[in-house]
Amino acid sequence: MPQPLTARRSATISGRVKVPGDKSISHRALILAGLATGRTRIEGLLEADDVMATARAMQALGATVSRNGDAIEVLGQGVGGLGVPDGALDFGNSGTGSRLMFGVLAGYNMRVALTGDASLCRRPMSRVLKPLAQMGLRVEGEGDTLPLTVEGTDDILPIVYELPVPSAQVKSSILLAGLHAPGRTTVIEPVPTRDHTERMLRFFGAEVKIETCEDGSRAVTVAGDAELTGAHVAVPGDPSSAAFLVAAALICPGSDLVIENVLLNPTRTGFFETLREMGADIEIVGERDEAGEPVGDLHVKSSDLHGVHVPPERAPSMIDEYPMLAALAGFAVGETRMEGLSELKVKESDRLAVTAAGLAACGVEARVEGDDLIVSGTGAVRGGGLIETHMDHRIAMAFLTLGLGTEEPVTVDDVGMIATSFPAFVPLMSGLGAQLG
Ligand code: S3P
């Protein structure tokens, strides 16, 4: 049953909060812990549906995942030590979990079926299956979408692969497969994507080399026949979840909000950088390093925004934040042009089309031109629309956040999918002053 929810214009969004753990890092912590020998302790793991699907998959493959107080502990089986699961691995809504898992499975001589929900079963998998096939993974049937059955090999081959699309999921999948290979596996990325896999592989003891090529591309190499050792991981707050709180504080006059312990890895901070260019008052306090990742506190005050040009090369560093940025662009004065967004078409929904349609329903002038999204802001947004979320958590959260600043209430058709990445979104926002109900 769909669960609609309405957002109403709110007074200030103020206080001091923490957002839940980073989703990308949480998936990777569970996977690498399962491939490590010994015990890994994960603090701050995001306990949302997407990540729990990865935890169940690792358990089905033989890792032990248990709770110890506030932490999650994983007893790994070592690279090469996983076993045949009882049934299909179900990744629910999670593109990251499923695509990374193909890379894990490539090095195992066993048949495994993978599946997911209706949204995930529409998303392209050939982007990971193609390079993994070069390494030795076999896929049964012809399909490009889940459900799929694959069979890995004990004789996996190292490759050098240049990413045709800027995707951290594809890069990570190949690097995970490369752990089993005899020799070095290299992924070349013309545009840098989030680098949590390389950072965490090093943290667990793998040999990883990162070089800049003559043309400016990044080459990431992992040494095969790797051994990983259990570690202590502290997962920082998710900047993609913090994005909604930051946006709410910016558009609700008089807001003064501190979000503690947010991941500030430069491959993830494009949204904050863009907002500052738009005139946002966002200050970073107490920057520090935790378990190989930069973190800090964000101090945000409500601000008058103006339109900007967001260049295509910035897209990977804020790829999940475009629905929220586009909504904020409606509150900015002038045109915001966001370029190079083809990857948005293959996310949990076609986010380019769904975002533009949602904005139009709220009276914001927005148009798609090829892979670009152009929003003409007037400084105020009418609202009043019924937003179709298309099983997409970030669309639901972006438009609920937008509704906190609009003249008329904004209703989203279903908030059920928010649990995939940010189960506490509604109570946390409400606790800061958001009118959601
Ligand atoms: C993710 C990478 C991004 C992002 C997704 C999480 C990851 O996808 O959209 O939410 O954890 O590697 P792509 O790498 O396919 O762009």
Short mmCIF file of C-alpha atoms and ligand atoms in Angstrom, two decimals:
data_model
loop_
_atom_site.label_atom_id
_atom_site.label_comp_id
_atom_site.label_asym_id
_atom_site.label_seq_id
_atom_site.Cartn_x
_atom_site.Cartn_y
_atom_site.Cartn_z
CA MET A 1 0.00 0.00 0.00
CA PRO A 2 1.46 3.40 -0.95
CA GLN A 3 1.97 5.78 1.98
CA PRO A 4 1.52 9.41 0.86
CA LEU A 5 2.92 12.25 2.98
CA THR A 6 2.53 16.04 2.86
CA ALA A 7 5.14 18.71 3.60
CA ARG A 8 4.04 22.18 4.67
CA ARG A 9 5.87 25.49 4.90
CA SER A 10 7.90 25.36 8.11
CA ALA A 11 9.43 27.90 10.45
CA THR A 12 13.12 27.39 11.22
CA ILE A 13 15.07 24.14 10.79
CA SER A 14 17.45 24.48 13.69
CA GLY A 15 19.42 22.35 16.11
CA ARG A 16 22.38 20.02 16.29
CA VAL A 17 22.06 16.53 14.75
CA LYS A 18 23.86 13.58 13.27
CA VAL A 19 22.76 11.85 10.08
CA PRO A 20 22.97 8.06 9.71
CA GLY A 21 26.06 6.34 8.33
CA ASP A 22 27.17 6.67 4.73
CA LYS A 23 25.47 4.14 2.47
CA SER A 24 28.39 3.59 0.09
CA ILE A 25 30.85 3.02 2.92
CA SER A 26 28.40 0.75 4.77
CA HIS A 27 28.02 -1.62 1.78
CA ARG A 28 31.78 -1.75 1.32
CA ALA A 29 32.49 -2.32 5.01
CA LEU A 30 30.21 -5.38 5.07
CA ILE A 31 31.65 -6.80 1.85
CA LEU A 32 35.33 -6.30 2.72
CA ALA A 33 34.73 -7.55 6.26
CA GLY A 34 33.24 -10.75 4.82
CA LEU A 35 36.29 -11.16 2.56
CA ALA A 36 38.76 -10.51 5.39
CA THR A 37 40.16 -13.03 7.82
CA GLY A 38 39.17 -12.43 11.41
CA ARG A 39 36.71 -10.08 13.03
CA THR A 40 35.67 -6.62 11.81
CA ARG A 41 33.86 -4.17 14.06
CA ILE A 42 31.71 -1.61 12.22
CA GLU A 43 30.48 1.41 14.12
CA GLY A 44 27.82 3.69 12.65
CA LEU A 45 26.73 1.23 9.94
CA LEU A 46 23.68 2.54 8.06
CA GLU A 47 20.88 0.17 9.09
CA ALA A 48 18.66 0.81 6.08
CA ASP A 49 17.05 -1.70 3.70
CA ASP A 50 19.71 -1.43 0.97
CA VAL A 51 22.58 -2.11 3.34
CA MET A 52 20.72 -4.86 5.18
CA ALA A 53 20.27 -6.67 1.85
CA THR A 54 24.07 -6.67 1.47
CA ALA A 55 24.46 -7.92 5.06
CA ARG A 56 22.06 -10.80 4.34
CA ALA A 57 23.87 -11.61 1.11
CA MET A 58 27.24 -11.78 2.89
CA GLN A 59 25.68 -14.02 5.53
CA ALA A 60 24.17 -16.29 2.88
CA LEU A 61 27.69 -16.60 1.43
CA GLY A 62 29.14 -17.69 4.77
CA ALA A 63 30.19 -14.57 6.69
CA THR A 64 28.79 -14.18 10.21
CA VAL A 65 27.14 -10.81 10.84
CA SER A 66 26.01 -10.02 14.39
CA ARG A 67 25.24 -7.08 16.65
CA ASN A 68 27.46 -6.20 19.60
CA GLY A 69 26.01 -3.22 21.47
CA ASP A 70 25.82 -0.32 19.00
CA ALA A 71 28.29 -1.94 16.62
CA ILE A 72 27.94 -4.63 13.95
CA GLU A 73 30.55 -7.37 13.97
CA VAL A 74 31.46 -9.48 10.98
CA LEU A 75 33.47 -12.68 11.08
CA GLY A 76 34.98 -12.96 7.62
CA GLN A 77 35.97 -16.03 5.63
CA GLY A 78 39.01 -14.60 3.81
CA VAL A 79 39.26 -13.77 0.09
CA GLY A 80 38.22 -17.05 -1.58
CA GLY A 81 36.55 -18.43 1.55
CA LEU A 82 32.88 -17.77 0.77
CA GLY A 83 30.49 -20.64 -0.02
CA VAL A 84 27.39 -21.46 -2.08
CA PRO A 85 24.27 -19.68 -0.78
CA ASP A 86 21.02 -21.60 -0.20
CA GLY A 87 18.89 -19.52 -2.57
CA ALA A 88 18.94 -16.39 -4.72
CA LEU A 89 20.59 -13.29 -3.22
CA ASP A 90 17.91 -10.58 -3.08
CA PHE A 91 19.26 -7.02 -3.20
CA GLY A 92 15.90 -5.29 -2.93
CA ASN A 93 16.31 -1.75 -4.33
CA SER A 94 20.09 -1.65 -4.19
CA GLY A 95 22.11 -1.09 -7.34
CA THR A 96 25.31 -0.76 -5.30
CA GLY A 97 24.86 -4.03 -3.38
CA SER A 98 24.04 -6.05 -6.49
CA ARG A 99 26.71 -4.57 -8.76
CA LEU A 100 29.48 -4.90 -6.18
CA MET A 101 28.38 -8.47 -5.51
CA PHE A 102 28.90 -9.49 -9.15
CA GLY A 103 32.55 -8.49 -8.64
CA VAL A 104 32.81 -10.50 -5.43
CA LEU A 105 31.30 -13.60 -7.08
CA ALA A 106 33.50 -13.43 -10.19
CA GLY A 107 36.33 -15.17 -8.31
CA TYR A 108 34.25 -18.13 -7.09
CA ASN A 109 33.61 -21.27 -9.11
CA MET A 110 29.93 -21.50 -8.09
CA ARG A 111 26.50 -20.71 -9.56
CA VAL A 112 24.66 -17.92 -7.80
CA ALA A 113 21.33 -16.25 -8.63
CA LEU A 114 20.79 -12.54 -7.92
CA THR A 115 17.51 -10.67 -7.88
CA GLY A 116 15.90 -7.45 -6.66
CA ASP A 117 12.70 -5.38 -6.59
CA ALA A 118 10.83 -4.00 -9.64
CA SER A 119 12.99 -0.84 -9.79
CA LEU A 120 16.31 -2.72 -9.52
CA CYS A 121 15.15 -5.32 -12.08
CA ARG A 122 14.90 -2.50 -14.66
CA ARG A 123 18.43 -1.17 -14.12
CA PRO A 124 21.32 -2.01 -16.51
CA MET A 125 23.81 -4.62 -15.31
CA SER A 126 25.87 -4.98 -18.52
CA ARG A 127 28.10 -2.12 -17.35
CA VAL A 128 29.55 -4.51 -14.72
CA LEU A 129 28.96 -7.82 -16.52
CA LYS A 130 30.98 -6.77 -19.58
CA PRO A 131 34.33 -6.18 -17.81
CA LEU A 132 33.70 -9.10 -15.45
CA ALA A 133 33.11 -11.39 -18.47
CA GLN A 134 36.60 -10.39 -19.69
CA MET A 135 37.89 -11.57 -16.31
CA GLY A 136 36.04 -14.91 -16.54
CA LEU A 137 32.53 -14.45 -15.05
CA ARG A 138 29.85 -16.33 -17.01
CA VAL A 139 26.24 -15.14 -17.12
CA GLU A 140 23.42 -17.55 -17.92
CA GLY A 141 21.04 -16.27 -20.58
CA GLU A 142 21.19 -13.06 -22.56
CA GLY A 143 19.70 -10.54 -20.16
CA ASP A 144 21.09 -7.21 -19.04
CA THR A 145 18.78 -6.98 -16.01
CA LEU A 146 18.11 -8.94 -12.82
CA PRO A 147 17.13 -11.67 -12.10
CA LEU A 148 20.37 -13.23 -13.35
CA THR A 149 22.41 -16.34 -12.55
CA VAL A 150 26.19 -16.11 -12.78
CA GLU A 151 29.11 -18.48 -12.44
CA GLY A 152 32.56 -17.27 -11.48
CA THR A 153 35.89 -19.04 -11.87
CA ASP A 154 38.96 -20.04 -9.85
CA ASP A 155 41.07 -18.85 -12.78
CA ILE A 156 40.05 -15.23 -12.93
CA LEU A 157 42.15 -12.98 -15.18
CA PRO A 158 43.51 -9.54 -14.27
CA ILE A 159 42.49 -6.80 -16.74
CA VAL A 160 43.10 -3.16 -17.54
CA TYR A 161 39.73 -1.48 -18.08
CA GLU A 162 38.83 2.09 -18.94
CA LEU A 163 35.40 3.05 -17.63
CA PRO A 164 33.04 4.03 -20.47
CA VAL A 165 30.66 5.61 -17.90
CA PRO A 166 31.78 7.39 -14.73
CA SER A 167 30.58 4.78 -12.22
CA ALA A 168 32.07 3.95 -8.84
CA GLN A 169 29.96 0.81 -8.81
CA VAL A 170 31.62 -0.49 -11.99
CA LYS A 171 35.10 0.48 -10.76
CA SER A 172 34.48 -1.21 -7.40
CA SER A 173 33.10 -4.37 -8.94
CA ILE A 174 36.23 -4.83 -11.08
CA LEU A 175 38.58 -4.10 -8.16
CA LEU A 176 36.75 -6.65 -5.97
CA ALA A 177 37.09 -9.28 -8.71
CA GLY A 178 40.77 -8.34 -9.03
CA LEU A 179 41.43 -9.43 -5.44
CA HIS A 180 41.36 -13.04 -6.68
CA ALA A 181 43.37 -12.54 -9.87
CA PRO A 182 47.01 -13.56 -10.31
CA GLY A 183 48.53 -10.14 -11.04
CA ARG A 184 47.38 -6.57 -11.15
CA THR A 185 43.94 -5.33 -12.14
CA THR A 186 43.67 -1.69 -13.23
CA VAL A 187 40.63 0.52 -13.67
CA ILE A 188 41.17 3.80 -15.52
CA GLU A 189 38.63 6.52 -14.88
CA PRO A 190 38.66 9.63 -17.07
CA VAL A 191 36.46 11.44 -14.50
CA PRO A 192 37.08 10.64 -10.82
CA THR A 193 34.25 8.82 -9.04
CA ARG A 194 33.82 8.13 -5.32
CA ASP A 195 36.94 6.34 -4.08
CA HIS A 196 35.70 4.54 -0.94
CA THR A 197 36.56 1.09 -2.31
CA GLU A 198 40.20 1.96 -2.91
CA ARG A 199 40.49 3.67 0.47
CA MET A 200 38.87 0.78 2.31
CA LEU A 201 40.81 -1.91 0.43
CA ARG A 202 44.00 -0.25 1.67
CA PHE A 203 42.53 0.01 5.15
CA PHE A 204 41.93 -3.77 5.16
CA GLY A 205 45.51 -4.43 3.97
CA ALA A 206 45.25 -4.80 0.19
CA GLU A 207 47.93 -3.30 -2.05
CA VAL A 208 46.36 -0.46 -4.04
CA LYS A 209 48.20 1.97 -6.31
CA ILE A 210 46.68 5.20 -7.60
CA GLU A 211 48.30 7.08 -10.46
CA THR A 212 47.42 10.07 -12.63
CA CYS A 213 47.81 9.36 -16.34
CA GLU A 214 49.20 11.89 -18.86
CA ASP A 215 45.69 12.81 -20.03
CA GLY A 216 44.58 13.45 -16.43
CA SER A 217 42.71 10.13 -16.00
CA ARG A 218 43.06 8.26 -12.71
CA ALA A 219 44.38 4.69 -12.77
CA VAL A 220 43.54 2.51 -9.77
CA THR A 221 45.42 -0.78 -9.50
CA VAL A 222 44.80 -3.57 -7.03
CA ALA A 223 47.30 -6.40 -6.51
CA GLY A 224 45.73 -9.85 -6.83
CA ASP A 225 46.03 -12.90 -4.58
CA ALA A 226 45.22 -10.38 -1.88
CA GLU A 227 44.82 -11.00 1.80
CA LEU A 228 42.50 -8.77 3.82
CA THR A 229 42.54 -8.56 7.61
CA GLY A 230 39.59 -7.68 9.84
CA ALA A 231 39.61 -4.02 10.93
CA HIS A 232 37.75 -1.46 13.00
CA VAL A 233 35.62 0.76 10.75
CA ALA A 234 33.83 3.94 11.87
CA VAL A 235 31.26 4.92 9.24
CA PRO A 236 30.85 8.71 8.98
CA GLY A 237 27.49 10.43 8.38
CA ASP A 238 26.16 10.24 4.83
CA PRO A 239 26.57 13.55 2.91
CA SER A 240 23.79 12.43 0.55
CA SER A 241 21.40 12.25 3.53
CA ALA A 242 22.80 15.46 5.06
CA ALA A 243 21.97 17.14 1.73
CA PHE A 244 18.23 17.18 2.57
CA LEU A 245 18.80 18.76 5.99
CA VAL A 246 21.14 21.35 4.52
CA ALA A 247 18.58 22.20 1.84
CA ALA A 248 15.77 22.51 4.40
CA ALA A 249 17.85 24.89 6.53
CA LEU A 250 18.71 27.02 3.49
CA ILE A 251 15.09 27.59 2.41
CA CYS A 252 13.41 28.02 5.83
CA PRO A 253 14.13 31.60 7.01
CA GLY A 254 15.98 32.00 10.31
CA SER A 255 17.37 28.43 10.32
CA ASP A 256 20.62 27.63 12.07
CA LEU A 257 21.64 23.97 11.86
CA VAL A 258 24.73 21.95 12.74
CA ILE A 259 25.13 18.46 11.27
CA GLU A 260 27.90 16.58 13.03
CA ASN A 261 30.36 14.05 11.66
CA VAL A 262 29.56 14.23 7.94
CA LEU A 263 31.75 12.47 5.38
CA LEU A 264 33.68 15.16 3.46
CA ASN A 265 35.52 13.04 0.93
CA PRO A 266 36.11 15.39 -2.05
CA THR A 267 34.56 12.81 -4.42
CA ARG A 268 31.26 13.36 -2.57
CA THR A 269 31.09 17.08 -1.78
CA GLY A 270 30.05 18.58 -5.13
CA PHE A 271 26.63 19.51 -3.72
CA PHE A 272 28.04 21.62 -0.88
CA GLU A 273 30.54 23.26 -3.26
CA THR A 274 27.73 24.14 -5.69
CA LEU A 275 25.52 25.52 -2.92
CA ARG A 276 28.32 27.80 -1.77
CA GLU A 277 28.63 29.10 -5.33
CA MET A 278 24.87 29.78 -5.17
CA GLY A 279 25.40 31.94 -2.09
CA ALA A 280 24.69 29.40 0.66
CA ASP A 281 26.06 30.04 4.13
CA ILE A 282 27.67 26.66 4.84
CA GLU A 283 30.70 26.42 7.07
CA ILE A 284 32.80 23.32 7.70
CA VAL A 285 34.00 22.99 11.28
CA GLY A 286 36.49 20.59 12.86
CA GLU A 287 37.67 18.75 9.76
CA ARG A 288 39.47 15.53 10.73
CA ASP A 289 40.30 12.04 9.47
CA GLU A 290 38.44 8.90 10.56
CA ALA A 291 39.30 5.39 9.38
CA GLY A 292 40.85 6.75 6.18
CA GLU A 293 38.06 9.23 5.31
CA PRO A 294 37.84 13.01 5.92
CA VAL A 295 34.90 14.09 8.13
CA GLY A 296 33.69 17.33 9.71
CA ASP A 297 30.65 19.21 10.99
CA LEU A 298 28.47 21.33 8.70
CA HIS A 299 27.08 24.62 10.01
CA VAL A 300 24.26 25.90 7.79
CA LYS A 301 22.19 29.09 7.98
CA SER A 302 19.25 30.06 5.77
CA SER A 303 20.45 31.96 2.73
CA ASP A 304 19.31 33.80 -0.41
CA LEU A 305 20.43 31.74 -3.40
CA HIS A 306 21.17 32.62 -7.01
CA GLY A 307 21.34 30.42 -10.11
CA VAL A 308 24.65 28.88 -11.26
CA HIS A 309 26.15 26.74 -13.99
CA VAL A 310 27.07 23.22 -12.76
CA PRO A 311 29.69 21.71 -15.10
CA PRO A 312 29.40 18.08 -16.28
CA GLU A 313 32.70 16.97 -14.68
CA ARG A 314 31.24 17.75 -11.26
CA ALA A 315 28.36 15.29 -11.72
CA PRO A 316 29.97 12.16 -10.17
CA SER A 317 30.76 14.06 -6.95
CA MET A 318 27.08 14.90 -6.42
CA ILE A 319 25.26 12.40 -8.61
CA ASP A 320 22.64 11.49 -5.97
CA GLU A 321 22.03 15.13 -5.02
CA TYR A 322 20.64 16.48 -8.31
CA PRO A 323 16.94 16.09 -7.41
CA MET A 324 17.58 18.17 -4.27
CA LEU A 325 19.76 20.70 -6.09
CA ALA A 326 17.18 21.11 -8.85
CA ALA A 327 14.48 21.72 -6.23
CA LEU A 328 16.69 24.31 -4.49
CA ALA A 329 17.29 25.96 -7.86
CA GLY A 330 13.58 26.84 -7.83
CA PHE A 331 14.23 28.96 -4.71
CA ALA A 332 17.28 30.60 -6.30
CA VAL A 333 16.98 33.74 -8.39
CA GLY A 334 17.96 33.13 -12.01
CA GLU A 335 18.79 30.12 -14.14
CA THR A 336 20.60 27.02 -12.87
CA ARG A 337 22.00 24.87 -15.64
CA MET A 338 23.08 21.36 -14.61
CA GLU A 339 25.02 19.61 -17.37
CA GLY A 340 26.06 16.04 -18.18
CA LEU A 341 23.36 14.14 -16.30
CA SER A 342 22.89 11.06 -18.51
CA GLU A 343 23.59 8.75 -15.53
CA LEU A 344 20.50 10.15 -13.77
CA LYS A 345 18.36 8.33 -16.34
CA VAL A 346 19.43 4.90 -14.97
CA LYS A 347 19.12 5.49 -11.22
CA GLU A 348 16.29 4.12 -9.03
CA SER A 349 14.02 6.01 -11.46
CA ASP A 350 14.74 8.19 -14.50
CA ARG A 351 15.65 11.04 -12.16
CA LEU A 352 16.10 13.55 -14.94
CA ALA A 353 12.51 13.16 -16.18
CA VAL A 354 10.95 12.56 -12.74
CA THR A 355 12.66 15.62 -11.19
CA ALA A 356 11.59 17.88 -14.07
CA ALA A 357 7.99 16.57 -13.86
CA GLY A 358 7.88 17.10 -10.08
CA LEU A 359 9.16 20.66 -10.38
CA ALA A 360 6.62 21.45 -13.10
CA ALA A 361 3.87 20.11 -10.78
CA CYS A 362 5.07 22.62 -8.16
CA GLY A 363 5.01 25.54 -10.59
CA VAL A 364 8.77 25.68 -11.23
CA GLU A 365 9.97 26.22 -14.79
CA ALA A 366 12.26 23.26 -15.50
CA ARG A 367 13.27 21.66 -18.78
CA VAL A 368 15.46 18.79 -19.94
CA GLU A 369 17.72 19.48 -22.93
CA GLY A 370 19.52 16.27 -23.90
CA ASP A 371 21.49 15.32 -20.76
CA ASP A 372 21.10 18.75 -19.14
CA LEU A 373 18.53 20.04 -16.67
CA ILE A 374 17.73 23.75 -16.66
CA VAL A 375 15.71 25.33 -13.85
CA SER A 376 14.58 28.97 -13.88
CA GLY A 377 14.19 30.11 -10.30
CA THR A 378 12.30 33.15 -9.08
CA GLY A 379 13.27 33.01 -5.40
CA ALA A 380 9.93 31.50 -4.34
CA VAL A 381 8.11 28.25 -5.19
CA ARG A 382 4.33 27.83 -5.36
CA GLY A 383 4.24 24.08 -4.54
CA GLY A 384 0.87 22.40 -4.40
CA GLY A 385 1.79 19.42 -6.56
CA LEU A 386 1.24 15.71 -6.12
CA ILE A 387 4.65 14.18 -6.75
CA GLU A 388 5.02 10.77 -8.37
CA THR A 389 8.09 9.20 -6.75
CA HIS A 390 8.40 6.14 -9.05
CA MET A 391 9.79 3.95 -6.22
CA ASP A 392 12.65 6.42 -5.75
CA HIS A 393 13.71 7.36 -2.19
CA ARG A 394 15.66 10.44 -3.20
CA ILE A 395 12.77 11.85 -5.22
CA ALA A 396 10.50 11.41 -2.18
CA MET A 397 12.95 13.13 0.20
CA ALA A 398 13.86 15.94 -2.23
CA PHE A 399 10.23 16.94 -2.81
CA LEU A 400 9.24 16.66 0.86
CA THR A 401 12.15 18.98 1.62
CA LEU A 402 11.07 21.36 -1.14
CA GLY A 403 7.59 21.47 0.42
CA LEU A 404 9.02 22.91 3.66
CA GLY A 405 9.58 26.19 1.83
CA THR A 406 6.70 26.37 -0.67
CA GLU A 407 3.59 28.56 -0.52
CA GLU A 408 1.21 25.57 -0.85
CA PRO A 409 1.77 22.09 0.67
CA VAL A 410 3.53 19.42 -1.42
CA THR A 411 2.38 15.79 -1.26
CA VAL A 412 4.49 12.83 -2.38
CA ASP A 413 2.62 9.68 -3.46
CA ASP A 414 4.68 7.19 -1.42
CA VAL A 415 7.32 7.48 1.30
CA GLY A 416 7.85 3.71 1.71
CA MET A 417 11.10 3.66 -0.27
CA ILE A 418 12.77 6.21 2.03
CA ALA A 419 13.64 3.22 4.24
CA THR A 420 16.15 2.05 1.62
CA SER A 421 18.61 4.80 2.56
CA PHE A 422 17.35 7.04 5.40
CA PRO A 423 14.71 5.31 7.57
CA ALA A 424 14.82 8.10 10.20
CA PHE A 425 14.25 10.90 7.65
CA VAL A 426 10.72 11.89 8.75
CA PRO A 427 11.25 11.82 12.54
CA LEU A 428 14.65 13.49 12.25
CA MET A 429 13.35 16.30 10.04
CA SER A 430 10.24 16.71 12.20
CA GLY A 431 12.44 16.97 15.31
CA LEU A 432 14.21 19.95 13.70
CA GLY A 433 10.96 21.75 12.96
CA ALA A 434 9.81 20.33 9.62
CA GLN A 435 6.02 20.19 9.13
CA LEU A 436 5.52 16.68 7.72
CA GLY A 437 2.32 14.72 8.14
C1 S3P B 1 27.41 4.47 -5.49
C2 S3P B 1 27.76 5.05 -6.67
C3 S3P B 1 26.84 5.87 -7.47
C4 S3P B 1 25.65 6.36 -6.64
C5 S3P B 1 25.07 5.29 -5.77
C6 S3P B 1 26.11 4.72 -4.85
C7 S3P B 1 28.41 3.62 -4.81
O1 S3P B 1 26.38 5.09 -8.55
O2 S3P B 1 24.64 6.87 -7.50
O3 S3P B 1 23.99 5.79 -5.00
O4 S3P B 1 28.24 3.33 -3.61
O5 S3P B 1 29.37 3.20 -5.47
P1 S3P B 1 27.29 4.94 -9.88
O6 S3P B 1 28.62 4.53 -9.47
O7 S3P B 1 26.65 3.90 -10.73
O8 S3P B 1 27.23 6.30 -10.52
#
